[in-house]
Amino acid sequence: ELKVEQNPLFLSMQEGKNYTIYCNYSTTSDRLYWYRQDPGKSLESLFVLLSNGAVKQEGRLMASLDTKARLSTLHITAAVHDLSATYFCAVVEYGNKLVFGAGTILRVKS
Amino acid sequence: DSGVTQTPKHLITATGQRVTLRCSPRSGDLSVYWYQQSLDQGLQFLIQYYNGEERAKGNILERFSAQQFPDLHSELNLSSLELGDSALYFCASSGEGSPYEQYFGPGTRLTVT
């Protein structure tokens, strides 16, 4: 059974600082997704990572995938308050079934 | 706006009752997925339909059932409701071909009292 672990589960950071969220998964998979969720809202797709070494960037967020280490990272550069949200990684188990991590609650303090 | 619609937005009902949640996928998407989000279980995959056929099943209780209709909308039926069924229920849809990205609807918040 595929397990997905995220850490940290809670991250409080100052504006302007950098930090990384880690996503480890237990068995081989060919796709990994990052989603953002604002309180009480739906999930917004951020990145889709399909291959080993894939790196994608959007604004202050950059995601990477190492399939050999079964690890993905979501790096936040020069955080701003608007990035405060919960971030989930999700890994495909079979077919298109997504297994989600527990989520990382990010709070950016000004 | 993802293009996936769900109704109702909120539902409050009593234990033992039955409810139906409805989802319309993005135009052209043949796959529909149902997920449950609760504080204790996190986000869990329930079931997937593809063009009317059940494609994959997750941790879906026997009291729950789903179907996808010819017009591709889907319904999730929850019966004999318990307090622990209170959660956010999301529907997602995806199209053909890689990367099979799933687009999530706004969710239905179910409260069982």
Coordinates of C-alpha atoms in Angstrom, one line a residue:
Chain A
E1 CA 0.0 0.0 0.0
L2 CA 1.4 3.4 -1.0
K3 CA 2.1 5.8 1.8
V4 CA 2.8 9.4 1.4
E5 CA 4.5 11.5 4.1
Q6 CA 4.9 15.2 4.2
N7 CA 7.0 17.2 6.5
P8 CA 6.8 19.5 8.2
L9 CA 3.0 19.4 8.9
F10 CA 3.1 22.9 10.1
L11 CA 5.4 25.7 9.0
S12 CA 5.4 29.2 10.3
M13 CA 7.8 31.5 8.4
Q14 CA 8.6 35.1 8.1
E15 CA 8.0 37.0 4.9
G16 CA 11.1 37.1 2.7
K17 CA 12.5 33.8 4.0
N18 CA 13.0 30.6 2.1
Y19 CA 11.9 27.1 3.0
T20 CA 11.2 23.6 1.7
I21 CA 8.4 21.2 2.1
Y22 CA 9.3 17.5 1.7
C23 CA 7.1 14.7 0.3
N24 CA 8.3 11.1 0.6
Y25 CA 6.4 8.2 -0.8
S26 CA 6.8 4.5 -0.2
T27 CA 6.5 2.7 -3.6
T28 CA 7.3 3.5 -7.2
S29 CA 5.0 5.9 -9.0
D30 CA 5.1 7.7 -12.3
R31 CA 3.3 10.9 -11.3
L32 CA 3.3 13.3 -8.5
Y33 CA 1.1 16.4 -8.0
W34 CA 1.2 19.4 -5.7
Y35 CA -2.0 21.1 -4.7
R36 CA -2.8 24.2 -2.7
Q37 CA -5.9 24.5 -0.5
D38 CA -7.2 27.7 1.2
P39 CA -9.3 27.3 4.3
G40 CA -12.8 25.9 3.4
K41 CA -11.9 25.9 -0.3
S42 CA -11.2 23.4 -3.0
L43 CA -7.8 22.1 -4.1
E44 CA -6.0 24.1 -6.7
S45 CA -3.5 22.3 -8.9
L46 CA 0.0 23.7 -8.7
F47 CA 2.4 21.3 -10.4
V48 CA 2.4 17.9 -12.1
L49 CA 5.7 16.1 -12.1
L50 CA 6.1 13.2 -14.4
S51 CA 9.7 12.1 -14.6
N52 CA 12.9 11.8 -12.6
G53 CA 14.6 15.1 -12.3
A54 CA 11.6 17.1 -13.3
V55 CA 11.6 20.6 -12.0
K56 CA 8.8 23.1 -12.4
Q57 CA 8.6 26.7 -11.2
E58 CA 5.7 29.1 -10.8
G59 CA 6.4 32.4 -9.2
R60 CA 7.9 31.9 -5.7
L61 CA 7.2 28.1 -5.8
M62 CA 9.5 25.5 -7.3
A63 CA 8.8 21.7 -7.2
S64 CA 11.2 18.9 -8.0
L65 CA 11.0 15.1 -8.2
D66 CA 13.5 12.4 -7.5
T67 CA 11.9 9.1 -8.4
K68 CA 14.9 7.1 -7.2
A69 CA 14.8 8.6 -3.8
R70 CA 10.9 8.7 -3.9
L71 CA 11.1 12.3 -2.8
S72 CA 9.6 15.5 -4.0
T73 CA 10.3 19.0 -2.7
L74 CA 8.3 22.2 -2.8
H75 CA 10.6 25.1 -2.3
I76 CA 9.3 28.5 -1.3
T77 CA 11.5 31.5 -2.2
A78 CA 11.1 34.9 -0.4
A79 CA 7.7 34.0 1.1
V80 CA 4.8 36.4 1.0
H81 CA 1.6 36.4 3.1
D82 CA -0.5 35.4 0.1
L83 CA 1.3 32.0 0.1
S84 CA -0.3 31.1 3.4
A85 CA -2.4 28.0 2.7
T86 CA -2.2 24.2 3.1
Y87 CA -0.1 22.4 0.6
F88 CA -0.6 18.8 -0.4
C89 CA 1.4 16.4 -2.4
A90 CA -0.4 13.5 -4.0
V91 CA 1.1 10.4 -5.7
V92 CA -0.6 8.1 -8.2
E93 CA -1.0 4.6 -6.8
Y94 CA -2.7 2.7 -9.7
G95 CA -4.7 4.0 -12.6
N96 CA -5.3 7.5 -11.6
K97 CA -6.0 7.0 -7.9
L98 CA -4.3 9.7 -5.9
V99 CA -2.9 9.1 -2.4
F100 CA -2.5 12.4 -0.6
G101 CA 0.0 13.4 2.1
A102 CA -1.4 14.8 5.3
G103 CA -0.7 18.4 4.1
T104 CA 1.6 21.1 5.3
I105 CA -0.1 24.2 6.8
L106 CA 2.0 27.2 5.8
R107 CA 1.6 30.5 7.7
V108 CA 3.6 33.4 6.5
K109 CA 4.0 36.2 9.0
S110 CA 4.6 39.8 8.0
Chain B
D1 CA -12.8 28.1 -11.3
S2 CA -11.9 24.5 -12.3
G3 CA -15.0 23.9 -14.4
V4 CA -16.2 21.1 -12.1
T5 CA -19.5 21.8 -10.3
Q6 CA -20.9 20.2 -7.2
T7 CA -24.2 20.6 -5.5
P8 CA -25.2 21.2 -2.9
K9 CA -22.5 23.3 -1.2
H10 CA -23.7 22.5 2.3
L11 CA -25.8 19.7 3.6
I12 CA -27.0 19.2 7.2
T13 CA -28.8 16.0 8.0
A14 CA -29.5 13.6 10.9
T15 CA -27.9 10.3 11.7
G16 CA -29.6 7.4 9.9
Q17 CA -30.6 9.5 6.9
R18 CA -29.6 9.2 3.2
V19 CA -28.2 12.0 1.0
T20 CA -27.1 12.4 -2.6
L21 CA -24.2 14.5 -3.7
R22 CA -24.0 15.6 -7.3
C23 CA -21.0 16.4 -9.6
S24 CA -20.7 17.6 -13.1
P25 CA -17.2 17.2 -14.6
R26 CA -15.4 19.6 -16.8
S27 CA -16.7 19.6 -20.4
G28 CA -15.2 16.7 -22.2
D29 CA -13.8 14.9 -19.2
L30 CA -14.8 11.3 -19.0
S31 CA -13.3 10.4 -15.6
V32 CA -14.9 11.4 -12.3
Y33 CA -13.3 10.8 -8.9
W34 CA -14.8 11.2 -5.4
Y35 CA -12.7 12.1 -2.4
Q36 CA -13.5 12.6 1.3
Q37 CA -11.7 15.1 3.4
S38 CA -12.0 14.9 7.2
L39 CA -9.9 16.1 10.0
D40 CA -9.0 12.6 11.3
Q41 CA -8.6 10.8 7.9
G42 CA -7.3 13.6 5.7
L43 CA -8.0 13.4 2.0
Q44 CA -9.0 9.9 0.9
F45 CA -9.9 8.5 -2.5
L46 CA -13.3 6.9 -2.6
I47 CA -14.1 5.8 -6.1
Q48 CA -13.5 6.6 -9.8
Y49 CA -15.8 6.3 -12.8
Y50 CA -14.8 6.4 -16.4
N51 CA -17.4 7.0 -19.0
G52 CA -20.1 5.3 -16.9
E53 CA -18.1 2.4 -15.7
E54 CA -16.5 2.0 -12.3
R55 CA -12.7 2.1 -12.8
A56 CA -11.2 2.1 -9.3
K57 CA -12.3 1.8 -5.7
G58 CA -10.7 3.1 -2.6
N59 CA -11.7 3.2 1.0
I60 CA -15.4 3.6 0.3
L61 CA -17.8 2.2 2.9
E62 CA -20.5 -0.2 1.9
R63 CA -23.1 2.4 3.0
F64 CA -21.8 4.6 0.2
S65 CA -22.4 4.1 -3.5
A66 CA -21.8 6.1 -6.7
Q67 CA -22.7 6.1 -10.3
Q68 CA -21.9 8.0 -13.4
F69 CA -24.7 8.7 -15.9
P70 CA -24.7 8.9 -19.7
D71 CA -24.4 12.7 -19.6
L72 CA -21.2 12.0 -17.5
H73 CA -22.5 13.7 -14.3
S74 CA -22.0 11.6 -11.2
E75 CA -23.8 11.1 -7.9
L76 CA -22.5 9.9 -4.6
N77 CA -25.1 8.3 -2.4
L78 CA -24.5 8.1 1.4
S79 CA -26.9 6.1 3.5
S80 CA -27.4 5.2 7.1
L81 CA -25.4 8.3 7.9
E82 CA -23.2 8.4 11.1
L83 CA -21.6 11.3 12.9
G84 CA -18.3 10.3 11.5
D85 CA -19.4 10.8 7.9
S86 CA -19.3 14.5 8.5
A87 CA -16.7 15.7 6.0
L88 CA -16.0 17.7 2.9
Y89 CA -16.7 15.6 -0.2
F90 CA -14.9 16.6 -3.3
C91 CA -15.4 15.5 -6.9
A92 CA -12.7 15.8 -9.4
S93 CA -12.5 15.1 -13.1
S94 CA -9.7 14.4 -15.6
G95 CA -9.4 14.2 -19.4
E96 CA -7.7 11.7 -21.7
G97 CA -4.0 11.4 -21.9
S98 CA -1.0 12.4 -19.7
P99 CA -0.7 14.0 -17.3
Y100 CA -4.2 13.0 -16.2
E101 CA -4.4 16.1 -14.1
Q102 CA -7.4 16.0 -11.8
Y103 CA -9.4 19.2 -11.4
F104 CA -11.3 19.5 -8.2
G105 CA -14.8 20.9 -7.7
P106 CA -15.7 23.3 -4.8
G107 CA -16.9 20.4 -2.6
T108 CA -19.9 19.6 -0.6
R109 CA -19.7 20.1 3.2
L110 CA -21.8 17.4 4.9
T111 CA -22.7 17.8 8.6
V112 CA -24.4 14.9 10.3
T113 CA -26.1 15.8 13.6

